[in-house]
Coordinates of C-alpha atoms in Angstrom, one line a residue:
Chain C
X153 CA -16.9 11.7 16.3
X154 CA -20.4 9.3 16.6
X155 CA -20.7 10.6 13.0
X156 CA -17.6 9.7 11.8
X157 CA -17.7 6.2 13.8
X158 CA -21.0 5.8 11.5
X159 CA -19.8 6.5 8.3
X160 CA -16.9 4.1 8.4
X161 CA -19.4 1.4 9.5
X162 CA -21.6 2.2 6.5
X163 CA -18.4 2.3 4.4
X164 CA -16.2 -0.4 5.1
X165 CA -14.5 -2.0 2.6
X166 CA -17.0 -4.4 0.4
X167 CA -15.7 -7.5 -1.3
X168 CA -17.5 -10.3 -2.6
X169 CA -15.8 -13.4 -4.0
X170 CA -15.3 -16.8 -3.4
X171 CA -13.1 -16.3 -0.9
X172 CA -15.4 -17.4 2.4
X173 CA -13.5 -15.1 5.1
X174 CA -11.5 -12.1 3.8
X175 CA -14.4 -9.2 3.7
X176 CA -15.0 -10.4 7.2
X177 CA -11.3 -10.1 8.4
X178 CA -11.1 -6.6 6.1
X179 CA -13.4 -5.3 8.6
X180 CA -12.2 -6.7 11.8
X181 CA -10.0 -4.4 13.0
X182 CA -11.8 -1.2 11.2
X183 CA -14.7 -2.1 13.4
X184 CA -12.7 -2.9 16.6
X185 CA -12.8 1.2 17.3
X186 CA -9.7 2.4 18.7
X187 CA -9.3 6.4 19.5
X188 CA -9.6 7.7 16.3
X189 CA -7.3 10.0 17.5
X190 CA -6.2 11.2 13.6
X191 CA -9.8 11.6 12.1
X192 CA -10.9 13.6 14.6
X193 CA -7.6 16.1 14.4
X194 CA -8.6 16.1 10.3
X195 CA -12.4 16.8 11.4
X196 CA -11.6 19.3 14.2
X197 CA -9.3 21.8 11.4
X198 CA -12.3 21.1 8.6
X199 CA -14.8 21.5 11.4
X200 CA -12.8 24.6 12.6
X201 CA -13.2 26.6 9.3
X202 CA -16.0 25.0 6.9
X203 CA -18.7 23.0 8.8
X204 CA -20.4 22.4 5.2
X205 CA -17.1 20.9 4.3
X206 CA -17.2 18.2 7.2
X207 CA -19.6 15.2 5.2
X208 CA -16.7 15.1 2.7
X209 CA -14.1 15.4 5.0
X210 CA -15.1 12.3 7.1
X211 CA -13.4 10.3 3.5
X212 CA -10.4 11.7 4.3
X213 CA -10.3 10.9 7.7
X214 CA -11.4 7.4 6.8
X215 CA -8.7 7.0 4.2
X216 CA -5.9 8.0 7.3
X217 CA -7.7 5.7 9.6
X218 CA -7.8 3.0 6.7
X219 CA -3.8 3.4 6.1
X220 CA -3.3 3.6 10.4
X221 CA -5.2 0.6 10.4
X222 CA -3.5 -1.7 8.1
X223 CA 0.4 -0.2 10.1
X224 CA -1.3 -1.8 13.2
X225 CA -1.9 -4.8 11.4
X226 CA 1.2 -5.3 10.1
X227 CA 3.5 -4.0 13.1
X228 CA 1.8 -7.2 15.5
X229 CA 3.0 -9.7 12.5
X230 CA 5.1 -12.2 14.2
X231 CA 8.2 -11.5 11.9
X232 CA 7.6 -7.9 13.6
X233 CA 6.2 -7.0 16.9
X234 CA 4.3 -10.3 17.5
X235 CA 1.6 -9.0 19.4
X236 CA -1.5 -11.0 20.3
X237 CA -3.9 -8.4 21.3
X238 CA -4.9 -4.8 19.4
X239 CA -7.8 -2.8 20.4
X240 CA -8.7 -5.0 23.1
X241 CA -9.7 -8.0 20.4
X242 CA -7.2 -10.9 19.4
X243 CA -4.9 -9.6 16.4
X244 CA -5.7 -11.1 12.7
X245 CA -2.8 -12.7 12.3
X246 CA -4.0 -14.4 15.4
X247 CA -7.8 -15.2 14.7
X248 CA -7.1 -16.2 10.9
X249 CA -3.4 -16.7 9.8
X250 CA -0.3 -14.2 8.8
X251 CA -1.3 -14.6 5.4
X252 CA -4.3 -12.9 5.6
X253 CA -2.9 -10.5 7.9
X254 CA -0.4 -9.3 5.7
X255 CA -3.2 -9.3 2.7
X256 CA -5.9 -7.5 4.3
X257 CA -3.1 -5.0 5.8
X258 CA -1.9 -4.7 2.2
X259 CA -5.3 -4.2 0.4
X260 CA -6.1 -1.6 3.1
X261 CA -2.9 0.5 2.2
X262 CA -4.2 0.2 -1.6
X263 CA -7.8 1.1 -0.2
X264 CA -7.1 4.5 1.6
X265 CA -5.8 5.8 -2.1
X266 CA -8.4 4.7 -3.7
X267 CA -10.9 6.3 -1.1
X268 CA -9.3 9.5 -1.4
X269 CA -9.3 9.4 -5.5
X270 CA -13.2 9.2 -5.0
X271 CA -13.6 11.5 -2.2
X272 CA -16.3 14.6 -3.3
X273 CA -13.4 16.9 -3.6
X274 CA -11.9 18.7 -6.7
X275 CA -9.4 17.0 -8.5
X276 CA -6.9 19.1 -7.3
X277 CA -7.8 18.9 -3.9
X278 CA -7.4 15.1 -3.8
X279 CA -4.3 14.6 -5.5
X280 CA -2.8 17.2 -2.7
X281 CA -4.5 15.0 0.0
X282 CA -3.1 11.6 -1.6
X283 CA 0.4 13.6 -1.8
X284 CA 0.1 14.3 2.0
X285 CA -0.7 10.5 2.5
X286 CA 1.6 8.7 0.4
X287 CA 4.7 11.1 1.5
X288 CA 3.8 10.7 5.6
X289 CA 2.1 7.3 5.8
X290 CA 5.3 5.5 3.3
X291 CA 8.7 5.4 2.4
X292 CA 10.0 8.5 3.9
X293 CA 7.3 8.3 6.5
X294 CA 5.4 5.5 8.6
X295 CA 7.2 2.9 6.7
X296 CA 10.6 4.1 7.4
X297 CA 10.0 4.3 11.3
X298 CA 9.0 0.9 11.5
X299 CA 12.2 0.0 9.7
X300 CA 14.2 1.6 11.8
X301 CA 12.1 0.5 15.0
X302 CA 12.6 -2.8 14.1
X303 CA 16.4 -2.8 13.0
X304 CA 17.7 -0.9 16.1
X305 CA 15.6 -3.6 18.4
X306 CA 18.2 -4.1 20.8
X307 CA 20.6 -1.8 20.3
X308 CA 19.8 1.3 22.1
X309 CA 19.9 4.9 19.9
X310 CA 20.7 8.1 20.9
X311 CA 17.7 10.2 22.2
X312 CA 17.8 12.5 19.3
X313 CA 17.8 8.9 16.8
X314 CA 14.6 7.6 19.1
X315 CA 13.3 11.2 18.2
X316 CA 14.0 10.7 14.3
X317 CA 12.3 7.1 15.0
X318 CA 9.3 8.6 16.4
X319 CA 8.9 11.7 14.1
X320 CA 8.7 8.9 11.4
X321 CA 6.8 5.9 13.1
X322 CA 4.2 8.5 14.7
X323 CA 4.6 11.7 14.4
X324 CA 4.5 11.9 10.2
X325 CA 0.8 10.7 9.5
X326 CA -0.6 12.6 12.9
X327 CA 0.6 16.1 11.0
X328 CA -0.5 14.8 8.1
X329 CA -3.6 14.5 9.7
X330 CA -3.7 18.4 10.4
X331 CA -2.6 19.5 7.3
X332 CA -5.2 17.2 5.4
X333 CA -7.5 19.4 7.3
X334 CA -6.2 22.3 6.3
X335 CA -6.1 21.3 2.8
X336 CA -9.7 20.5 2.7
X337 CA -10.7 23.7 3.7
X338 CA -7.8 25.6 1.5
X339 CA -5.9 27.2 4.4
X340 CA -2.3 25.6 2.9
X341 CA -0.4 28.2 5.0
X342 CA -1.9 27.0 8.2
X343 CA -1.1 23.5 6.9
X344 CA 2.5 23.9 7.1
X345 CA 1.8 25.7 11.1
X346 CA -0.1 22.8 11.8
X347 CA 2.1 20.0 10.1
X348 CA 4.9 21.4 12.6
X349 CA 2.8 21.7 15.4
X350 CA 1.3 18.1 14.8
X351 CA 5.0 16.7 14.4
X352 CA 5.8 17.7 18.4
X353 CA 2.2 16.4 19.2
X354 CA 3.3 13.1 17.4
X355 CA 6.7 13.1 19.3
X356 CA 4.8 13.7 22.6
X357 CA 1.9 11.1 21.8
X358 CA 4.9 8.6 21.5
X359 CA 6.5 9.1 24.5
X360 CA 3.2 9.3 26.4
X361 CA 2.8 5.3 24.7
X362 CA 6.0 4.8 26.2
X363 CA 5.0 6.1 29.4
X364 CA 1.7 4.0 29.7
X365 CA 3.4 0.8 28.3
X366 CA 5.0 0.5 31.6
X367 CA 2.2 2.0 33.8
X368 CA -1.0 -0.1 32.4
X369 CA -2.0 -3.6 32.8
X370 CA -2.8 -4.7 29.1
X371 CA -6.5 -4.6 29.3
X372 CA -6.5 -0.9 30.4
X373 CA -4.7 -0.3 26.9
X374 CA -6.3 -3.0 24.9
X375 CA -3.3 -4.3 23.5
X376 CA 0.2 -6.3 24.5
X377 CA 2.1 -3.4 27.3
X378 CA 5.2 -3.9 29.2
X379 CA 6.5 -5.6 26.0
X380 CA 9.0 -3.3 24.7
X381 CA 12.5 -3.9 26.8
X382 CA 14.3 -4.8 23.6
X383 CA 12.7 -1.6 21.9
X384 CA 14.1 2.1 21.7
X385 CA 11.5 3.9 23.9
X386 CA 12.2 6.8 26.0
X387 CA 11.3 5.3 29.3
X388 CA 13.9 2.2 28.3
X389 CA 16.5 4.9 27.3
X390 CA 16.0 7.8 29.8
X391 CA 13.7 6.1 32.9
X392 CA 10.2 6.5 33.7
X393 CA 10.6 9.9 35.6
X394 CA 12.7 11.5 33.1
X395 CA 10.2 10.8 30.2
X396 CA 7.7 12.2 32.3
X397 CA 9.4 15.4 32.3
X398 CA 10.3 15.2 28.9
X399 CA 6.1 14.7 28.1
X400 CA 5.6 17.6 30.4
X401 CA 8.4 19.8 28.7
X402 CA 6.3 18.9 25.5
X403 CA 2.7 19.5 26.7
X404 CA 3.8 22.8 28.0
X405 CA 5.0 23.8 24.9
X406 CA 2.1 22.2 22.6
X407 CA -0.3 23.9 25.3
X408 CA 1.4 27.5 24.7
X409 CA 1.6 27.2 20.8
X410 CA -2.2 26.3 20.8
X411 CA -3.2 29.6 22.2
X412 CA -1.2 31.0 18.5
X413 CA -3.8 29.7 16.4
X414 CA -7.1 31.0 15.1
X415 CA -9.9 31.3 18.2
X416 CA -12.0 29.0 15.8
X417 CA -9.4 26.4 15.3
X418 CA -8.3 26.8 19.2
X419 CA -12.2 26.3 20.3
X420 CA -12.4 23.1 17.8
X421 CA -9.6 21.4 18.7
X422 CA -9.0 22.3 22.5
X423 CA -11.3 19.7 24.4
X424 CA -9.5 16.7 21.8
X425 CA -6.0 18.7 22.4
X426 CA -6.0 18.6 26.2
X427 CA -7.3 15.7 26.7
X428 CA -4.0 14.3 24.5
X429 CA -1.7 16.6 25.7
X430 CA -2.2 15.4 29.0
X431 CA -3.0 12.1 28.9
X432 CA 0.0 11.2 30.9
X433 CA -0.3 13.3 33.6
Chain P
X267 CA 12.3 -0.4 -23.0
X268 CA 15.7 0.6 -23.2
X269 CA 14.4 4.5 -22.0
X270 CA 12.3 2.9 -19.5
X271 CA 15.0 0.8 -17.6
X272 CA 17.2 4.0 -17.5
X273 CA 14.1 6.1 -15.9
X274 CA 13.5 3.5 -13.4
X275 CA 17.2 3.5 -12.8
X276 CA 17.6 7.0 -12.2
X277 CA 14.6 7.2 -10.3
X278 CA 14.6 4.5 -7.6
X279 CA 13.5 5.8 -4.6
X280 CA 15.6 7.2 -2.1
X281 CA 15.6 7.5 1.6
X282 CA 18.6 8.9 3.7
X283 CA 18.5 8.3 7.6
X284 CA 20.0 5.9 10.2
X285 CA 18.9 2.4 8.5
X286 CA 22.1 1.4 7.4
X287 CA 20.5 -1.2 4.6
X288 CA 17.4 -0.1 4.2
X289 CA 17.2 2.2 1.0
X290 CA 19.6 -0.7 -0.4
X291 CA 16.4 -3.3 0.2
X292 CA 14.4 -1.0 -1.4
X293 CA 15.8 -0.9 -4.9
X294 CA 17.3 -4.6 -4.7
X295 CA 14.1 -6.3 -6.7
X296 CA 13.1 -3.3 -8.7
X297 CA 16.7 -3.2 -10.4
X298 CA 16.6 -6.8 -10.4
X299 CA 15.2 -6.3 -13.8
X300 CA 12.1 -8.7 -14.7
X301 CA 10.0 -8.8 -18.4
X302 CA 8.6 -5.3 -17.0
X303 CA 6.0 -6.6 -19.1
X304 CA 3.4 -4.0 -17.8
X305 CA 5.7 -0.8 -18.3
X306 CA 6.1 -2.0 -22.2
X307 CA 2.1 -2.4 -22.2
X308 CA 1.4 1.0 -21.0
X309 CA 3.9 2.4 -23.0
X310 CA 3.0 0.9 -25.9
X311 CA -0.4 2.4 -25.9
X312 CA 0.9 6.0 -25.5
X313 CA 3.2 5.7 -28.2
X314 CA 0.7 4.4 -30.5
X315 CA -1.5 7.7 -30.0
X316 CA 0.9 10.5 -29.0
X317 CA 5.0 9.9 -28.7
X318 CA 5.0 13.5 -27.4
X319 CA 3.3 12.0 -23.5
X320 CA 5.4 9.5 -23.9
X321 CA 8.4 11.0 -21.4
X322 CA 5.5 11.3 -19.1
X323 CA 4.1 8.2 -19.2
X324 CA 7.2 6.4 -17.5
X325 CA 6.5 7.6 -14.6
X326 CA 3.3 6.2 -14.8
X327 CA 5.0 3.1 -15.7
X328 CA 7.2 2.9 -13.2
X329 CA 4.0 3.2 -10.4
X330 CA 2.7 0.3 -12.1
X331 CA 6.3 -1.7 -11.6
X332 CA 6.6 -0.4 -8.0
X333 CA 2.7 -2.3 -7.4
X334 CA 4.0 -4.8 -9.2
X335 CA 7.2 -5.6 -7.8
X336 CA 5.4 -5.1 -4.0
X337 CA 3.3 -7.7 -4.7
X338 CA 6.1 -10.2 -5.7
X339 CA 8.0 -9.2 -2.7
X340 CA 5.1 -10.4 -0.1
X341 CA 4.4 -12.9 -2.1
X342 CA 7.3 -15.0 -1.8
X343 CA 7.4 -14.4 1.7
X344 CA 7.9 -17.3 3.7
X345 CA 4.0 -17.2 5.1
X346 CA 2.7 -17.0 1.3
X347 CA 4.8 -19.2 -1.3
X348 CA 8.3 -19.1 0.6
X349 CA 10.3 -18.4 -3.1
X350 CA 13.7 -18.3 -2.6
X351 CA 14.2 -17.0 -6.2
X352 CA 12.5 -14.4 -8.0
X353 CA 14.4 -12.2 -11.1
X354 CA 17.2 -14.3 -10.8
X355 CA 18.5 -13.3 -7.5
X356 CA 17.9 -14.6 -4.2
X357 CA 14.4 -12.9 -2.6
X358 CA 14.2 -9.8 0.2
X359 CA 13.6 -12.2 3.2
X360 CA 16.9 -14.6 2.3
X361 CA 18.8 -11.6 1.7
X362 CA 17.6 -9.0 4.7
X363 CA 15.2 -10.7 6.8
X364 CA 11.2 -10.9 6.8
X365 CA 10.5 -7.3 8.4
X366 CA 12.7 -6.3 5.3
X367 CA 10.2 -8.0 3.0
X368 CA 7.3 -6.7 4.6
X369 CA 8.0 -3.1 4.6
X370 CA 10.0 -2.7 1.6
X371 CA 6.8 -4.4 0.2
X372 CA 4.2 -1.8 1.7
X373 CA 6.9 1.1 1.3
X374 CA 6.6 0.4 -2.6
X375 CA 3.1 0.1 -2.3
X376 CA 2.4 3.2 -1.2
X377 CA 5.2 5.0 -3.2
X378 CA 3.7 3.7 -6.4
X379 CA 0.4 6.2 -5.5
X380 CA 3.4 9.2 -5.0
X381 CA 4.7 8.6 -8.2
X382 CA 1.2 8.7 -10.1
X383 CA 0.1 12.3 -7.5
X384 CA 3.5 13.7 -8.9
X385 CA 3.7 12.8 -12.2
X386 CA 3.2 15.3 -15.0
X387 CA -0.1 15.3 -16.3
X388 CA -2.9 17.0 -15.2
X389 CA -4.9 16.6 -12.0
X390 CA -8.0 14.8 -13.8
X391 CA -5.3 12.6 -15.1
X392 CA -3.8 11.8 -12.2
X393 CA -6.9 11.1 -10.3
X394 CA -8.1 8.8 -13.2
X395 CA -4.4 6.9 -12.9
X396 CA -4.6 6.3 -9.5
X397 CA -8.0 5.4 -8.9
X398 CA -7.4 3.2 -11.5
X399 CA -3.7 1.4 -10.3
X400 CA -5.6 1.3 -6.4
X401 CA -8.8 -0.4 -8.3
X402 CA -6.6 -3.3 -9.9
X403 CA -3.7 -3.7 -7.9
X404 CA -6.0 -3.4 -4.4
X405 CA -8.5 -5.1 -2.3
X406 CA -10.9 -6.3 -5.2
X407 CA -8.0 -7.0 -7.5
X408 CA -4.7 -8.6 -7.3
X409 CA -4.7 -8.3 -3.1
X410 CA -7.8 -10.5 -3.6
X411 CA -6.4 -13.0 -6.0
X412 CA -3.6 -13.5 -3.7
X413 CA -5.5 -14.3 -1.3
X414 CA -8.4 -16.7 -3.3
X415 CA -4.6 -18.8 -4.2
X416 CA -3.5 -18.9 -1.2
X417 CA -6.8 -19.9 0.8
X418 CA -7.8 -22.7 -1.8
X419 CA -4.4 -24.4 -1.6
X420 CA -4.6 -27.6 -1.2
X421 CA -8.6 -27.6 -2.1
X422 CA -8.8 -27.9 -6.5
X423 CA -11.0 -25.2 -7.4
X424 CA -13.1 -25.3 -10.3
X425 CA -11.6 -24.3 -13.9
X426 CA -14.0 -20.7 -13.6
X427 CA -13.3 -20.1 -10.0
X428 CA -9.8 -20.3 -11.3
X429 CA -10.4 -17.9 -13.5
X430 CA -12.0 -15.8 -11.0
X431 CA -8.5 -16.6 -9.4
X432 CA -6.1 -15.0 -12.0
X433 CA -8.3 -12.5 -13.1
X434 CA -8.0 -11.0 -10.1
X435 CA -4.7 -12.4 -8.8
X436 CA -2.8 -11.3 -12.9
X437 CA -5.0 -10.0 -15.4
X438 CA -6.5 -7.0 -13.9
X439 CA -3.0 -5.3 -13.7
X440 CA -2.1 -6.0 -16.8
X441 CA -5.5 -4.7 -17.9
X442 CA -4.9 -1.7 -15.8
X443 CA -1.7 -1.2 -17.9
X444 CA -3.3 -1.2 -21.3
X445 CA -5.9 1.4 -19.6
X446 CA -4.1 3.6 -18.5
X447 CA -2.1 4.2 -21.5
X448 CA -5.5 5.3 -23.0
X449 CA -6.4 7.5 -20.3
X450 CA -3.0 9.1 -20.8
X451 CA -4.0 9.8 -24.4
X452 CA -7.4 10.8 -23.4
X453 CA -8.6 7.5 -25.6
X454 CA -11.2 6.6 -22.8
X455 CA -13.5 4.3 -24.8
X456 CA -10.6 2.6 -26.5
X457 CA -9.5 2.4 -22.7
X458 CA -12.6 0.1 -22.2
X459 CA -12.0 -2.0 -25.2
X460 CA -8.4 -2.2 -24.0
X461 CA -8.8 -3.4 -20.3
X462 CA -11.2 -6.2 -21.9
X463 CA -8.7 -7.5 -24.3
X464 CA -6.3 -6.6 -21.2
X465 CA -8.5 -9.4 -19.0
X466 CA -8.0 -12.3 -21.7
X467 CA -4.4 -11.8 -22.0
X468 CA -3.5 -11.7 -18.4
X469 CA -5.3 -15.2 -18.2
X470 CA -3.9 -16.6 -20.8
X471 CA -0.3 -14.8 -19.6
X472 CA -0.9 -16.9 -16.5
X473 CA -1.8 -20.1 -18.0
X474 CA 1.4 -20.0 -19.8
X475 CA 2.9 -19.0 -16.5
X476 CA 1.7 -22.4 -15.7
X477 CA 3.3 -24.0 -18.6
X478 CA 6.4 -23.1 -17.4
X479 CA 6.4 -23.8 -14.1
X480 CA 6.3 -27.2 -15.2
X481 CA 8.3 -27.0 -18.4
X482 CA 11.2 -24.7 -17.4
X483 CA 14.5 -25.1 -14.6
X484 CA 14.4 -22.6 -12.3
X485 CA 17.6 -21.4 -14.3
X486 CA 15.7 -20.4 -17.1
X487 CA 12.8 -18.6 -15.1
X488 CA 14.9 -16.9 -12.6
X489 CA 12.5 -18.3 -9.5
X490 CA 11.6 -21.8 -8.3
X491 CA 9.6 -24.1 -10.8
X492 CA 7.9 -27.2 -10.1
X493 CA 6.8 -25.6 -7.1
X494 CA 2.6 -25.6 -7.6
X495 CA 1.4 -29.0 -6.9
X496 CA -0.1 -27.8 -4.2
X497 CA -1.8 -24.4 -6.2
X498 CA -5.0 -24.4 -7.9
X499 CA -2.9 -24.0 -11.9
X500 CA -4.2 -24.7 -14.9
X501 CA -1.8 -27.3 -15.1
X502 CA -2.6 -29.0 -11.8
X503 CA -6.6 -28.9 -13.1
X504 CA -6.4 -29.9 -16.0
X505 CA -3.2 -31.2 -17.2
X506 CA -0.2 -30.0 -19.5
X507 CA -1.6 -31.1 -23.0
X508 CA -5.0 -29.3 -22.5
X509 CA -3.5 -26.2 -20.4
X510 CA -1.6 -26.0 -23.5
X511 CA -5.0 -26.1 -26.0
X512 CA -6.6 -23.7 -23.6
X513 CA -3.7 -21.5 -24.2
X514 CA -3.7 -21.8 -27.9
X515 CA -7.3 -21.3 -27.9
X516 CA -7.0 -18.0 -26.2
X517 CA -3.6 -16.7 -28.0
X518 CA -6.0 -17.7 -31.2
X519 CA -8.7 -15.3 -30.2
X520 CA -6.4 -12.0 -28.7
X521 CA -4.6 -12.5 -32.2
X522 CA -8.0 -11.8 -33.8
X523 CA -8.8 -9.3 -31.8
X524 CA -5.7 -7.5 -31.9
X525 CA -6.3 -6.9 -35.5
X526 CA -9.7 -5.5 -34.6
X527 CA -7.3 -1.8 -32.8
X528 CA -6.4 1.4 -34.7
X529 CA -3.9 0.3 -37.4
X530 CA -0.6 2.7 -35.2
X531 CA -2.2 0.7 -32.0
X532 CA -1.6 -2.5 -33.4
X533 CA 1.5 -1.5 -34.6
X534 CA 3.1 -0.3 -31.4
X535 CA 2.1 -3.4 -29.7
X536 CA 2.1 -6.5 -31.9
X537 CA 5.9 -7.5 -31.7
X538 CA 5.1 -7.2 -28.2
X539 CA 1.9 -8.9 -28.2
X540 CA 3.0 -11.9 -30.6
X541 CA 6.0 -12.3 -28.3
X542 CA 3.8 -13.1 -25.1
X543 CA 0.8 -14.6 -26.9
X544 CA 2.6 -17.1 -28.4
X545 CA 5.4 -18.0 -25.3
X546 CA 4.0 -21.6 -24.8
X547 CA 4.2 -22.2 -28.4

């Protein structure tokens, strides 16, 4: 992942105008790091089955983080989660003003399709990876979950409704994330395995936010926690303890289904996979 | 037109799930209506060099209209130019609220790149379309004009930096259209001619926009007027009576150059064309 944290450095998003301060606040939360938790699922499938396939792939991954990126940006908007703090710096909307905010988060959106149009693939290759994008990252995907996050604010859901919230806020785009992978290096039945597989992961990686949004101090996380009473979460719906089974239900299972894949793919991703899967433990 | 309102009307996105309202926001300013001026350009194009694409080239249309209605919906957002009218009807943030605005905004955003991966042309096609639509409509095209106006209000810009402003903030969209219609009918250098002429007209389509801001009611435009004393306009620079000889000036030279296009070209688009070149007339 140093390799990956290099090439989006070396490719950020280059605009020169008249306009004294946006390139600079384009690249200010790119360059504030966070996990990078979806390239390196992308990376770890390419890496998996084609290492000669990996300097392409790192596009790819860029144009997820790119599109993850500007959701971040746009979920701490006042009008949304009004959060001061994201990856440990202050947010944009913060340091500049919520019209560049929304801007930069809207010309990154734009900017992840146009990376992927000009990613060294086939034609083929990266209209299915812009597919994969624009269905999991949009309407019927990241978009939606925020929607829905934000409308039910204060009036609790159903577990199985915070699950349909999650699937959508989180869970979408981290699949995509597999499947991308598994696009790149033309294994589309494994795709759908891993879209699946990366759905629960998402679910899990949610509640295990949840979880640590009530047991770290806001510098541990690098962003706002203990903020999120008036939000659907599973520790607000079902308790802290509860949850905590509920993430252990869902790392057992996620650890058992991992053993199913490919010895390659299992090698690849296990050290990331762990590490996630138990994060909250 | 008439076949192009009915697609978009059948084919306005659709999201089922728990969010009582929020496919409803969705299709509120795209049925709105509007001149769907960049639809008629694109279309007009294609029909000049081969009717048979034409049936495919409203979806590539429509992506266009999404981008373009997207960017309307931020950009009356109470942060940016806090419009309380746009098509006639009261904007997204009066009617819903601003998390509304936002995310039907980036939902059509991103659903306009769907609509070009699905469409039905060929993969080279649809690479070309979209890296084209994300070039224009992104971070060194309209995102970047919209944020060059919105930065510099208040400051009087020069008369070329505020052509540098519209360029990017109108013109390169409604280049894009013209452009894409050629690289639907595999007319690529005619596309380069095209987005040119495409570059001029958006300027001067925005220096009449001007006009009317100061010559029309709100009534007749179907959003606020009188509202850019503060914005770096033509009108604001440089007064009505020589906005008005710049504008001639221009409509003067695209009406020369128009006749410079394929004899079917300039048929398909010159009621079209005189319409909207001589609007301030």
């Amino acid at each position: 992942m140093q390799n990956f944290e290099k090439f989006l450095q070396d490719n950020l998003p280059v605009s020169k105008s008249i306009h004294p301060t946006y390139e600079k606040a384009l690249h200010e939360m790119l360059k504030a790091g966070g996990k990078r938790f979806r390239p390196a699922l992308l990376l770890g499938v390419v890496g998996a089955y084609n290492n000669l396939l990996i300097d392409g792939a790192r596009h790819a991954a860029y144009a997820i983080e790119l599109l993850h990126t500007y959701s971040l940006i746009h979920d701490d908007l006042p009008a949304m989660d009004d959060s001061p703090l994201r990856r440990g710096k202050p947010t944009l909307h913060v340091v500049y003003d919520e019209v560049t905010a929304i801007l930069v988060g809207d010309a990154l959106n734009t900017y992840s399709f146009e990376v992927l149009a000009d990613a060294p693939f086939s034609d083929a290759i990266r209209v299915k990876l812009i597919r994969e994008l624009a269905y999991n990252g949009g309407l019927n995907g990241m978009v939606l979950g925020q929607a829905i996050d934000c409308y039910f604010e204060n009036q609790p859901l159903s577990i199985d409704d915070v699950k349909i919230l999650h699937t959508n806020k989180t869970a979408k785009l981290i699949a995509a994330s597999l499947k991308m992978g598994a696009i790149i290096v033309g294994e589309e039945e494994l795709g759908e395995k891993l879209y699946d597989f990366g759905i629960k992961l998402g679910v899990l990686f949610q509640i295990q936010d949840d979880i640590l949004d009530v047991t770290q101090t806001s510098e541990e996380a690098g962003k706002l926690t203990n903020n999120d009473e008036d939000k659907n979460s599973f520790v607000t719906l079902i308790g802290l303890e509860n949850s905590m089974k509920e993430a252990n239900i869902l790392a057992d299972e996620l650890t058992m289904e991992l053993n199913n894949f490919d010895e390659n793919l299992k090698e690849s991703l296990s050290s990331l996979l762990t590490k996630y899967i138990n994060r909250h433990r």
